[in-house]
């Protein structure tokens, strides 16, 4: 998978924040019946005296027919007294969020976007803007990371994938309706700073590959969505996270490993005696592989088991 798709998927906040702050047609999805619900990427972590975490791997843009969810997820939701997301609902719903995102993306070095791009990339961006009615003259003062992610999410939205229908937002709404408290592992500011902290070359690469994805069609995001629907942790790890780790180790360390490590302390706090059950909903790739939260908690001595009534028994 391309760097752009891997980065977009690894950074939950990028998808959710951009889905809120840029002019991409998004709508609140009403779940509709489907013969086979998605197979969840769901694990249960057991602590002392009944404390437990349910770790659920999210996909951040979904379709109406990705609902209803698996009964396994419904049971985990009902069993949990509270929920924990990457971003707290109050950050996601803040009216100041779009302004905060755009302010971070604005250039303050006296240069324009065209000055930072090679001629071929600039021409491709001009062509994309013309075909898609993108007001390029309004974007020349913005940084490449913002333009690249905007294009990426716009493409996924055209496939019917919708940030407002994403699993995170769906479960935030359910938690509010059920009166269950919800909190975040990070803040919107920290995720925006992480995006804005990408090197100049990483930002240019993101934009170039976003444009390449448009030219090549939507097969990559379709494959990713299909793997998530199947609950295929092997494909998601092999074709996305592992490849990114190999090709872009510095970026992978910053946006995946360092964040996973930072989450361990608050997650272990929820596993202390008397804490009850918590449903944790984070980007699916944060749970996978040796650098994922699942294996990091297992390595600390917690009992961890996948909850998947649609899966074959796991061999160990």
PDB file of C-alpha atoms in Angstrom:
ATOM      1  CA  UNK A   1       0.000   0.000   0.000  1.00  0.00           C
ATOM      2  CA  UNK A   2       1.108   3.529  -0.671  1.00  0.00           C
ATOM      3  CA  UNK A   3       2.589   5.772   2.007  1.00  0.00           C
ATOM      4  CA  UNK A   4      -0.351   8.182   1.768  1.00  0.00           C
ATOM      5  CA  UNK A   5      -2.927   5.493   2.488  1.00  0.00           C
ATOM      6  CA  UNK A   6      -0.871   4.015   5.317  1.00  0.00           C
ATOM      7  CA  UNK A   7      -0.299   7.378   6.945  1.00  0.00           C
ATOM      8  CA  UNK A   8      -3.923   8.436   6.611  1.00  0.00           C
ATOM      9  CA  UNK A   9      -5.076   5.231   8.248  1.00  0.00           C
ATOM     10  CA  UNK A  10      -2.524   5.210  11.049  1.00  0.00           C
ATOM     11  CA  UNK A  11      -3.413   8.744  12.103  1.00  0.00           C
ATOM     12  CA  UNK A  12      -6.985   8.586  13.374  1.00  0.00           C
ATOM     13  CA  UNK A  13      -7.133  12.259  14.171  1.00  0.00           C
ATOM     14  CA  UNK A  14      -6.150  13.236  10.654  1.00  0.00           C
ATOM     15  CA  UNK A  15      -9.125  11.437   9.215  1.00  0.00           C
ATOM     16  CA  UNK A  16     -11.594  12.580  11.834  1.00  0.00           C
ATOM     17  CA  UNK A  17     -10.348  16.152  11.970  1.00  0.00           C
ATOM     18  CA  UNK A  18     -10.215  16.560   8.215  1.00  0.00           C
ATOM     19  CA  UNK A  19     -13.597  14.945   7.879  1.00  0.00           C
ATOM     20  CA  UNK A  20     -14.832  17.772  10.089  1.00  0.00           C
ATOM     21  CA  UNK A  21     -12.856  20.733   8.808  1.00  0.00           C
ATOM     22  CA  UNK A  22     -12.700  20.544   5.016  1.00  0.00           C
ATOM     23  CA  UNK A  23     -15.401  20.780   2.416  1.00  0.00           C
ATOM     24  CA  UNK A  24     -15.961  17.102   1.768  1.00  0.00           C
ATOM     25  CA  UNK A  25     -19.550  15.972   1.403  1.00  0.00           C
ATOM     26  CA  UNK A  26     -20.250  14.065   4.607  1.00  0.00           C
ATOM     27  CA  UNK A  27     -23.531  13.043   6.155  1.00  0.00           C
ATOM     28  CA  UNK A  28     -24.716  11.318   9.302  1.00  0.00           C
ATOM     29  CA  UNK A  29     -25.304   7.728   8.306  1.00  0.00           C
ATOM     30  CA  UNK A  30     -28.371   5.887   9.449  1.00  0.00           C
ATOM     31  CA  UNK A  31     -27.336   2.260   9.989  1.00  0.00           C
ATOM     32  CA  UNK A  32     -29.181  -0.166   7.728  1.00  0.00           C
ATOM     33  CA  UNK A  33     -29.493  -3.921   7.933  1.00  0.00           C
ATOM     34  CA  UNK A  34     -26.843  -6.045   6.267  1.00  0.00           C
ATOM     35  CA  UNK A  35     -26.763  -9.824   6.033  1.00  0.00           C
ATOM     36  CA  UNK A  36     -23.271 -10.150   7.538  1.00  0.00           C
ATOM     37  CA  UNK A  37     -21.934  -7.522   9.980  1.00  0.00           C
ATOM     38  CA  UNK A  38     -18.222  -6.692   9.854  1.00  0.00           C
ATOM     39  CA  UNK A  39     -15.976  -9.135  11.699  1.00  0.00           C
ATOM     40  CA  UNK A  40     -14.602  -7.037  14.558  1.00  0.00           C
ATOM     41  CA  UNK A  41     -10.972  -6.514  15.477  1.00  0.00           C
ATOM     42  CA  UNK A  42     -11.822  -6.901  19.150  1.00  0.00           C
ATOM     43  CA  UNK A  43      -9.706  -8.102  22.079  1.00  0.00           C
ATOM     44  CA  UNK A  44     -10.429  -8.445  25.790  1.00  0.00           C
ATOM     45  CA  UNK A  45      -7.656  -7.669  28.280  1.00  0.00           C
ATOM     46  CA  UNK A  46      -8.196  -8.915  31.829  1.00  0.00           C
ATOM     47  CA  UNK A  47      -6.823  -7.264  34.956  1.00  0.00           C
ATOM     48  CA  UNK A  48      -7.262  -8.057  38.666  1.00  0.00           C
ATOM     49  CA  UNK A  49     -10.665  -8.393  40.343  1.00  0.00           C
ATOM     50  CA  UNK A  50     -12.750  -8.156  37.210  1.00  0.00           C
ATOM     51  CA  UNK A  51     -11.139  -5.077  35.663  1.00  0.00           C
ATOM     52  CA  UNK A  52     -10.988  -5.415  31.893  1.00  0.00           C
ATOM     53  CA  UNK A  53     -10.497  -3.559  28.655  1.00  0.00           C
ATOM     54  CA  UNK A  54     -12.184  -4.267  25.369  1.00  0.00           C
ATOM     55  CA  UNK A  55      -9.846  -3.070  22.586  1.00  0.00           C
ATOM     56  CA  UNK A  56     -11.731  -2.392  19.354  1.00  0.00           C
ATOM     57  CA  UNK A  57      -9.959  -1.545  16.083  1.00  0.00           C
ATOM     58  CA  UNK A  58     -11.746   1.250  14.278  1.00  0.00           C
ATOM     59  CA  UNK A  59     -12.119   2.175  10.622  1.00  0.00           C
ATOM     60  CA  UNK A  60     -12.620   5.908  10.479  1.00  0.00           C
ATOM     61  CA  UNK A  61     -14.701   6.272   7.345  1.00  0.00           C
ATOM     62  CA  UNK A  62     -17.464   3.738   6.820  1.00  0.00           C
ATOM     63  CA  UNK A  63     -20.586   3.181   4.738  1.00  0.00           C
ATOM     64  CA  UNK A  64     -24.207   2.957   5.778  1.00  0.00           C
ATOM     65  CA  UNK A  65     -24.261  -0.763   5.032  1.00  0.00           C
ATOM     66  CA  UNK A  66     -21.336  -1.414   7.407  1.00  0.00           C
ATOM     67  CA  UNK A  67     -23.986  -1.365  10.138  1.00  0.00           C
ATOM     68  CA  UNK A  68     -25.315  -2.954  12.256  1.00  0.00           C
ATOM     69  CA  UNK A  69     -22.193  -4.012  14.102  1.00  0.00           C
ATOM     70  CA  UNK A  70     -21.280  -7.490  15.197  1.00  0.00           C
ATOM     71  CA  UNK A  71     -23.081  -8.781  18.311  1.00  0.00           C
ATOM     72  CA  UNK A  72     -19.578  -9.123  19.801  1.00  0.00           C
ATOM     73  CA  UNK A  73     -19.182  -5.335  19.699  1.00  0.00           C
ATOM     74  CA  UNK A  74     -22.674  -4.778  21.064  1.00  0.00           C
ATOM     75  CA  UNK A  75     -21.913  -7.078  24.003  1.00  0.00           C
ATOM     76  CA  UNK A  76     -18.628  -5.297  24.716  1.00  0.00           C
ATOM     77  CA  UNK A  77     -20.429  -1.954  24.624  1.00  0.00           C
ATOM     78  CA  UNK A  78     -23.137  -3.131  27.000  1.00  0.00           C
ATOM     79  CA  UNK A  79     -20.584  -4.667  29.373  1.00  0.00           C
ATOM     80  CA  UNK A  80     -18.540  -1.456  29.581  1.00  0.00           C
ATOM     81  CA  UNK A  81     -19.370   1.365  31.961  1.00  0.00           C
ATOM     82  CA  UNK A  82     -17.310   3.901  29.977  1.00  0.00           C
ATOM     83  CA  UNK A  83     -15.542   4.377  26.657  1.00  0.00           C
ATOM     84  CA  UNK A  84     -12.114   5.635  25.698  1.00  0.00           C
ATOM     85  CA  UNK A  85     -11.233   7.007  22.255  1.00  0.00           C
ATOM     86  CA  UNK A  86      -8.131   8.536  20.718  1.00  0.00           C
ATOM     87  CA  UNK A  87      -9.793  11.943  20.877  1.00  0.00           C
ATOM     88  CA  UNK A  88     -12.384  12.957  23.483  1.00  0.00           C
ATOM     89  CA  UNK A  89     -15.875  13.725  22.151  1.00  0.00           C
ATOM     90  CA  UNK A  90     -15.630  17.322  23.320  1.00  0.00           C
ATOM     91  CA  UNK A  91     -12.617  17.874  21.049  1.00  0.00           C
ATOM     92  CA  UNK A  92     -14.330  16.207  18.121  1.00  0.00           C
ATOM     93  CA  UNK A  93     -17.457  18.300  18.586  1.00  0.00           C
ATOM     94  CA  UNK A  94     -15.736  21.609  19.316  1.00  0.00           C
ATOM     95  CA  UNK A  95     -16.844  24.433  16.991  1.00  0.00           C
ATOM     96  CA  UNK A  96     -13.263  25.744  17.125  1.00  0.00           C
ATOM     97  CA  UNK A  97     -11.778  22.541  15.696  1.00  0.00           C
ATOM     98  CA  UNK A  98     -11.914  23.529  12.013  1.00  0.00           C
ATOM     99  CA  UNK A  99     -10.263  26.866  12.743  1.00  0.00           C
ATOM    100  CA  UNK A 100      -7.542  25.181  14.793  1.00  0.00           C
ATOM    101  CA  UNK A 101      -6.802  22.741  11.963  1.00  0.00           C
ATOM    102  CA  UNK A 102      -6.635  25.423   9.292  1.00  0.00           C
ATOM    103  CA  UNK A 103      -4.460  27.707  11.392  1.00  0.00           C
ATOM    104  CA  UNK A 104      -1.889  24.939  11.812  1.00  0.00           C
ATOM    105  CA  UNK A 105      -1.905  24.309   8.062  1.00  0.00           C
ATOM    106  CA  UNK A 106      -1.245  27.934   7.101  1.00  0.00           C
ATOM    107  CA  UNK A 107       2.215  28.825   5.842  1.00  0.00           C
ATOM    108  CA  UNK A 108       4.055  31.517   7.748  1.00  0.00           C
ATOM    109  CA  UNK A 109       7.412  31.376   5.954  1.00  0.00           C
ATOM    110  CA  UNK A 110       6.528  33.813   3.166  1.00  0.00           C
ATOM    111  CA  UNK A 111       6.460  31.032   0.563  1.00  0.00           C
ATOM    112  CA  UNK A 112       3.534  29.519  -1.272  1.00  0.00           C
ATOM    113  CA  UNK A 113       2.667  25.910  -1.954  1.00  0.00           C
ATOM    114  CA  UNK A 114       3.950  26.144  -5.535  1.00  0.00           C
ATOM    115  CA  UNK A 115       7.403  27.192  -4.272  1.00  0.00           C
ATOM    116  CA  UNK A 116       7.778  23.901  -2.393  1.00  0.00           C
ATOM    117  CA  UNK A 117       6.665  21.510  -5.135  1.00  0.00           C
ATOM    118  CA  UNK A 118       8.442  20.321  -8.247  1.00  0.00           C
ATOM    119  CA  UNK A 119       6.908  21.365 -11.559  1.00  0.00           C
ATOM    120  CA  UNK A 120       5.375  17.963 -12.296  1.00  0.00           C
ATOM    121  CA  UNK A 121       3.593  17.742  -8.939  1.00  0.00           C
ATOM    122  CA  UNK A 122       2.309  21.285  -9.245  1.00  0.00           C
ATOM    123  CA  UNK A 123       0.910  20.528 -12.720  1.00  0.00           C
ATOM    124  CA  UNK A 124      -0.833  17.407 -11.443  1.00  0.00           C
ATOM    125  CA  UNK A 125      -2.308  19.399  -8.577  1.00  0.00           C
ATOM    126  CA  UNK A 126      -3.548  22.060 -11.010  1.00  0.00           C
ATOM    127  CA  UNK A 127      -5.177  19.359 -13.140  1.00  0.00           C
ATOM    128  CA  UNK A 128      -6.797  17.771 -10.095  1.00  0.00           C
ATOM    129  CA  UNK A 129      -8.117  21.121  -8.898  1.00  0.00           C
ATOM    130  CA  UNK A 130      -9.615  21.916 -12.308  1.00  0.00           C
ATOM    131  CA  UNK A 131     -11.409  18.577 -12.618  1.00  0.00           C
ATOM    132  CA  UNK A 132     -12.677  18.560  -9.028  1.00  0.00           C
ATOM    133  CA  UNK A 133     -13.641  22.233  -8.693  1.00  0.00           C
ATOM    134  CA  UNK A 134     -10.995  22.659  -5.997  1.00  0.00           C
ATOM    135  CA  UNK A 135     -10.265  26.385  -5.413  1.00  0.00           C
ATOM    136  CA  UNK A 136      -6.499  26.120  -5.740  1.00  0.00           C
ATOM    137  CA  UNK A 137      -6.031  29.872  -5.413  1.00  0.00           C
ATOM    138  CA  UNK A 138      -7.367  29.605  -1.861  1.00  0.00           C
ATOM    139  CA  UNK A 139      -5.000  26.773  -0.964  1.00  0.00           C
ATOM    140  CA  UNK A 140      -1.636  28.088  -2.113  1.00  0.00           C
ATOM    141  CA  UNK A 141      -0.924  29.414   1.388  1.00  0.00           C
ATOM    142  CA  UNK A 142      -1.408  26.002   2.991  1.00  0.00           C
ATOM    143  CA  UNK A 143       1.076  23.214   3.747  1.00  0.00           C
ATOM    144  CA  UNK A 144       1.362  20.042   1.652  1.00  0.00           C
ATOM    145  CA  UNK A 145       0.244  17.691   4.447  1.00  0.00           C
ATOM    146  CA  UNK A 146      -3.135  19.386   4.618  1.00  0.00           C
ATOM    147  CA  UNK A 147      -3.683  19.371   0.860  1.00  0.00           C
ATOM    148  CA  UNK A 148      -2.610  15.735   0.541  1.00  0.00           C
ATOM    149  CA  UNK A 149      -4.874  14.474   3.295  1.00  0.00           C
ATOM    150  CA  UNK A 150      -7.748  16.579   1.975  1.00  0.00           C
ATOM    151  CA  UNK A 151      -7.422  14.940  -1.447  1.00  0.00           C
ATOM    152  CA  UNK A 152      -7.148  11.485   0.100  1.00  0.00           C
ATOM    153  CA  UNK A 153     -10.273  11.857   2.194  1.00  0.00           C
ATOM    154  CA  UNK A 154     -12.189  13.426  -0.682  1.00  0.00           C
ATOM    155  CA  UNK A 155     -11.418  10.349  -2.790  1.00  0.00           C
ATOM    156  CA  UNK A 156     -12.580   7.947  -0.087  1.00  0.00           C
ATOM    157  CA  UNK A 157     -15.727  10.006   0.401  1.00  0.00           C
ATOM    158  CA  UNK A 158     -16.550   9.657  -3.286  1.00  0.00           C
ATOM    159  CA  UNK A 159     -16.598   5.884  -2.771  1.00  0.00           C
ATOM    160  CA  UNK A 160     -19.332   6.308  -0.192  1.00  0.00           C
ATOM    161  CA  UNK A 161     -16.971   6.181   2.787  1.00  0.00           C
ATOM    162  CA  UNK A 162     -18.010   8.829   5.292  1.00  0.00           C
ATOM    163  CA  UNK A 163     -16.206  10.235   8.330  1.00  0.00           C
ATOM    164  CA  UNK A 164     -19.548  10.898   9.994  1.00  0.00           C
ATOM    165  CA  UNK A 165     -20.359   7.179   9.675  1.00  0.00           C
ATOM    166  CA  UNK A 166     -16.993   6.078  11.078  1.00  0.00           C
ATOM    167  CA  UNK A 167     -16.958   3.612  13.929  1.00  0.00           C
ATOM    168  CA  UNK A 168     -15.551   6.153  16.375  1.00  0.00           C
ATOM    169  CA  UNK A 169     -18.321   8.669  15.781  1.00  0.00           C
ATOM    170  CA  UNK A 170     -20.964   5.960  15.818  1.00  0.00           C
ATOM    171  CA  UNK A 171     -19.868   4.716  19.225  1.00  0.00           C
ATOM    172  CA  UNK A 172     -19.439   8.247  20.584  1.00  0.00           C
ATOM    173  CA  UNK A 173     -23.079   8.864  19.726  1.00  0.00           C
ATOM    174  CA  UNK A 174     -24.185   5.583  21.302  1.00  0.00           C
ATOM    175  CA  UNK A 175     -22.233   6.358  24.467  1.00  0.00           C
ATOM    176  CA  UNK A 176     -23.884   9.776  24.766  1.00  0.00           C
ATOM    177  CA  UNK A 177     -27.328   8.272  24.222  1.00  0.00           C
ATOM    178  CA  UNK A 178     -26.656   5.589  26.837  1.00  0.00           C
ATOM    179  CA  UNK A 179     -25.269   8.087  29.341  1.00  0.00           C
ATOM    180  CA  UNK A 180     -21.867   6.407  29.412  1.00  0.00           C
ATOM    181  CA  UNK A 181     -18.875   8.692  30.052  1.00  0.00           C
ATOM    182  CA  UNK A 182     -16.299   8.920  27.254  1.00  0.00           C
ATOM    183  CA  UNK A 183     -12.768  10.316  27.284  1.00  0.00           C
ATOM    184  CA  UNK A 184      -9.717  10.513  25.020  1.00  0.00           C
ATOM    185  CA  UNK A 185      -6.159   9.236  25.054  1.00  0.00           C
ATOM    186  CA  UNK A 186      -4.962  12.342  23.206  1.00  0.00           C
ATOM    187  CA  UNK A 187      -6.139  15.844  22.337  1.00  0.00           C
ATOM    188  CA  UNK A 188      -6.905  17.466  19.006  1.00  0.00           C
ATOM    189  CA  UNK A 189      -3.956  19.812  19.546  1.00  0.00           C
ATOM    190  CA  UNK A 190      -1.499  16.961  20.004  1.00  0.00           C
ATOM    191  CA  UNK A 191      -2.665  15.225  16.827  1.00  0.00           C
ATOM    192  CA  UNK A 192      -2.566  18.424  14.790  1.00  0.00           C
ATOM    193  CA  UNK A 193       0.951  19.103  16.077  1.00  0.00           C
ATOM    194  CA  UNK A 194       1.986  15.610  15.051  1.00  0.00           C
ATOM    195  CA  UNK A 195       0.779  16.175  11.489  1.00  0.00           C
ATOM    196  CA  UNK A 196       2.334  19.605  11.317  1.00  0.00           C
ATOM    197  CA  UNK A 197       5.598  18.163  12.619  1.00  0.00           C
ATOM    198  CA  UNK A 198       6.176  16.026   9.537  1.00  0.00           C
ATOM    199  CA  UNK A 199       9.338  16.891   7.628  1.00  0.00           C
ATOM    200  CA  UNK A 200       9.064  18.902   4.414  1.00  0.00           C
ATOM    201  CA  UNK A 201       9.898  15.828   2.328  1.00  0.00           C
ATOM    202  CA  UNK A 202       7.328  13.664   4.131  1.00  0.00           C
ATOM    203  CA  UNK A 203       4.698  16.314   3.428  1.00  0.00           C
ATOM    204  CA  UNK A 204       5.598  16.493  -0.264  1.00  0.00           C
ATOM    205  CA  UNK A 205       5.568  12.701  -0.484  1.00  0.00           C
ATOM    206  CA  UNK A 206       2.107  12.575   1.042  1.00  0.00           C
ATOM    207  CA  UNK A 207       0.786  15.048  -1.523  1.00  0.00           C
ATOM    208  CA  UNK A 208       2.444  13.296  -4.468  1.00  0.00           C
ATOM    209  CA  UNK A 209       1.042   9.932  -3.502  1.00  0.00           C
ATOM    210  CA  UNK A 210      -2.406  11.356  -2.849  1.00  0.00           C
ATOM    211  CA  UNK A 211      -2.426  12.574  -6.443  1.00  0.00           C
ATOM    212  CA  UNK A 212      -1.113   9.205  -7.673  1.00  0.00           C
ATOM    213  CA  UNK A 213      -3.939   7.468  -5.829  1.00  0.00           C
ATOM    214  CA  UNK A 214      -6.467   9.629  -7.691  1.00  0.00           C
ATOM    215  CA  UNK A 215      -4.921   8.716 -11.033  1.00  0.00           C
ATOM    216  CA  UNK A 216      -4.774   4.984 -10.282  1.00  0.00           C
ATOM    217  CA  UNK A 217      -8.300   4.710  -8.947  1.00  0.00           C
ATOM    218  CA  UNK A 218      -9.712   3.593  -5.632  1.00  0.00           C
ATOM    219  CA  UNK A 219      -8.529  -0.010  -5.405  1.00  0.00           C
ATOM    220  CA  UNK A 220      -6.230   0.525  -2.418  1.00  0.00           C
ATOM    221  CA  UNK A 221      -8.853   2.035  -0.151  1.00  0.00           C
ATOM    222  CA  UNK A 222     -11.379  -0.605  -1.268  1.00  0.00           C
ATOM    223  CA  UNK A 223      -8.934  -3.352  -0.317  1.00  0.00           C
ATOM    224  CA  UNK A 224      -8.290  -1.730   3.053  1.00  0.00           C
ATOM    225  CA  UNK A 225     -11.990  -1.365   3.805  1.00  0.00           C
ATOM    226  CA  UNK A 226     -12.625  -4.971   2.744  1.00  0.00           C
ATOM    227  CA  UNK A 227      -9.810  -6.245   4.996  1.00  0.00           C
ATOM    228  CA  UNK A 228     -11.260  -4.343   7.945  1.00  0.00           C
ATOM    229  CA  UNK A 229     -14.716  -5.778   7.225  1.00  0.00           C
ATOM    230  CA  UNK A 230     -13.234  -9.296   7.235  1.00  0.00           C
ATOM    231  CA  UNK A 231     -11.419  -8.616  10.506  1.00  0.00           C
ATOM    232  CA  UNK A 232      -8.239  -9.555   8.645  1.00  0.00           C
ATOM    233  CA  UNK A 233      -5.511  -8.439  11.005  1.00  0.00           C
ATOM    234  CA  UNK A 234      -2.848 -10.306   9.004  1.00  0.00           C
ATOM    235  CA  UNK A 235      -3.492  -8.398   5.765  1.00  0.00           C
ATOM    236  CA  UNK A 236      -3.843  -5.052   7.521  1.00  0.00           C
ATOM    237  CA  UNK A 237      -0.530  -5.532   9.308  1.00  0.00           C
ATOM    238  CA  UNK A 238       1.404  -6.995   6.376  1.00  0.00           C
ATOM    239  CA  UNK A 239       0.234  -4.642   3.638  1.00  0.00           C
ATOM    240  CA  UNK A 240       0.151  -1.434   5.620  1.00  0.00           C
ATOM    241  CA  UNK A 241       1.881  -1.143   8.983  1.00  0.00           C
ATOM    242  CA  UNK A 242       4.762  -3.553   8.306  1.00  0.00           C
ATOM    243  CA  UNK A 243       5.482  -1.962   4.942  1.00  0.00           C
ATOM    244  CA  UNK A 244       5.423   1.517   6.412  1.00  0.00           C
ATOM    245  CA  UNK A 245       7.725   0.386   9.225  1.00  0.00           C
ATOM    246  CA  UNK A 246      10.181  -0.928   6.653  1.00  0.00           C
ATOM    247  CA  UNK A 247      10.054   2.001   4.198  1.00  0.00           C
ATOM    248  CA  UNK A 248       9.519   4.952   6.574  1.00  0.00           C
ATOM    249  CA  UNK A 249      10.845   3.867   9.991  1.00  0.00           C
ATOM    250  CA  UNK A 250      11.095   7.379  11.422  1.00  0.00           C
ATOM    251  CA  UNK A 251       7.554   8.329  10.548  1.00  0.00           C
ATOM    252  CA  UNK A 252       6.246   4.933  11.701  1.00  0.00           C
ATOM    253  CA  UNK A 253       8.004   5.397  15.034  1.00  0.00           C
ATOM    254  CA  UNK A 254       6.491   8.841  15.543  1.00  0.00           C
ATOM    255  CA  UNK A 255       2.892   8.279  14.547  1.00  0.00           C
ATOM    256  CA  UNK A 256       2.466   4.682  15.670  1.00  0.00           C
ATOM    257  CA  UNK A 257       5.008   3.335  18.177  1.00  0.00           C
ATOM    258  CA  UNK A 258       5.449   6.477  20.277  1.00  0.00           C
ATOM    259  CA  UNK A 259       1.715   6.980  20.572  1.00  0.00           C
ATOM    260  CA  UNK A 260       1.074   3.331  21.432  1.00  0.00           C
ATOM    261  CA  UNK A 261       3.706   3.542  24.163  1.00  0.00           C
ATOM    262  CA  UNK A 262       2.164   6.734  25.532  1.00  0.00           C
ATOM    263  CA  UNK A 263      -1.228   5.053  25.793  1.00  0.00           C
ATOM    264  CA  UNK A 264       0.007   2.166  27.932  1.00  0.00           C
ATOM    265  CA  UNK A 265      -0.031   4.068  31.246  1.00  0.00           C
ATOM    266  CA  UNK A 266      -3.675   5.258  31.023  1.00  0.00           C
ATOM    267  CA  UNK A 267      -4.755   1.853  29.728  1.00  0.00           C
ATOM    268  CA  UNK A 268      -3.032   0.035  32.581  1.00  0.00           C
ATOM    269  CA  UNK A 269      -4.679   2.440  35.003  1.00  0.00           C
ATOM    270  CA  UNK A 270      -8.053   1.227  33.696  1.00  0.00           C
ATOM    271  CA  UNK A 271      -6.923  -2.331  34.398  1.00  0.00           C
ATOM    272  CA  UNK A 272      -6.408  -1.769  38.106  1.00  0.00           C
ATOM    273  CA  UNK A 273      -8.687  -3.508  40.612  1.00  0.00           C
ATOM    274  CA  UNK A 274     -12.079  -1.893  40.932  1.00  0.00           C
ATOM    275  CA  UNK A 275     -12.017  -0.127  37.563  1.00  0.00           C
ATOM    276  CA  UNK A 276     -14.658  -2.324  35.949  1.00  0.00           C
ATOM    277  CA  UNK A 277     -14.880  -2.601  32.148  1.00  0.00           C
ATOM    278  CA  UNK A 278     -13.849  -0.019  29.566  1.00  0.00           C
ATOM    279  CA  UNK A 279     -14.373  -0.150  25.805  1.00  0.00           C
ATOM    280  CA  UNK A 280     -11.338   1.372  24.037  1.00  0.00           C
ATOM    281  CA  UNK A 281     -11.865   2.380  20.402  1.00  0.00           C
ATOM    282  CA  UNK A 282      -8.708   3.279  18.454  1.00  0.00           C
ATOM    283  CA  UNK A 283      -7.435   3.015  14.897  1.00  0.00           C
ATOM    284  CA  UNK A 284      -7.137  -0.664  13.998  1.00  0.00           C
ATOM    285  CA  UNK A 285      -3.449  -0.536  13.123  1.00  0.00           C
ATOM    286  CA  UNK A 286      -2.591   0.675  16.630  1.00  0.00           C
ATOM    287  CA  UNK A 287      -3.635  -2.755  17.892  1.00  0.00           C
ATOM    288  CA  UNK A 288      -1.695  -4.921  15.437  1.00  0.00           C
ATOM    289  CA  UNK A 289       1.794  -6.403  15.272  1.00  0.00           C
ATOM    290  CA  UNK A 290       4.585  -6.491  17.813  1.00  0.00           C
ATOM    291  CA  UNK A 291       4.406  -2.705  18.209  1.00  0.00           C
ATOM    292  CA  UNK A 292       0.635  -2.769  18.761  1.00  0.00           C
ATOM    293  CA  UNK A 293      -1.184  -2.204  22.016  1.00  0.00           C
ATOM    294  CA  UNK A 294      -2.471  -5.798  22.114  1.00  0.00           C
ATOM    295  CA  UNK A 295       1.002  -7.367  22.202  1.00  0.00           C
ATOM    296  CA  UNK A 296       2.428  -4.647  24.444  1.00  0.00           C
ATOM    297  CA  UNK A 297      -0.208  -5.383  27.097  1.00  0.00           C
ATOM    298  CA  UNK A 298       0.270  -9.133  26.696  1.00  0.00           C
ATOM    299  CA  UNK A 299       4.013  -8.649  27.227  1.00  0.00           C
ATOM    300  CA  UNK A 300       3.228  -6.909  30.526  1.00  0.00           C
ATOM    301  CA  UNK A 301       1.570 -10.053  31.806  1.00  0.00           C
ATOM    302  CA  UNK A 302      -2.096  -9.373  31.145  1.00  0.00           C
ATOM    303  CA  UNK A 303      -4.355 -12.075  29.791  1.00  0.00           C
ATOM    304  CA  UNK A 304      -5.372 -11.023  26.266  1.00  0.00           C
ATOM    305  CA  UNK A 305      -7.820 -12.889  24.035  1.00  0.00           C
ATOM    306  CA  UNK A 306      -9.491 -12.023  20.762  1.00  0.00           C
ATOM    307  CA  UNK A 307     -13.275 -11.875  20.897  1.00  0.00           C
ATOM    308  CA  UNK A 308     -14.599 -13.048  17.556  1.00  0.00           C
ATOM    309  CA  UNK A 309     -17.558 -15.392  17.310  1.00  0.00           C
ATOM    310  CA  UNK A 310     -17.167 -15.402  13.502  1.00  0.00           C
ATOM    311  CA  UNK A 311     -13.482 -16.441  13.613  1.00  0.00           C
ATOM    312  CA  UNK A 312     -11.924 -19.859  13.748  1.00  0.00           C
ATOM    313  CA  UNK A 313     -10.299 -20.697  17.088  1.00  0.00           C
ATOM    314  CA  UNK A 314      -6.951 -18.929  17.357  1.00  0.00           C
ATOM    315  CA  UNK A 315      -3.949 -21.257  17.392  1.00  0.00           C
ATOM    316  CA  UNK A 316      -1.079 -20.435  19.740  1.00  0.00           C
TER     317      UNK A 316
END
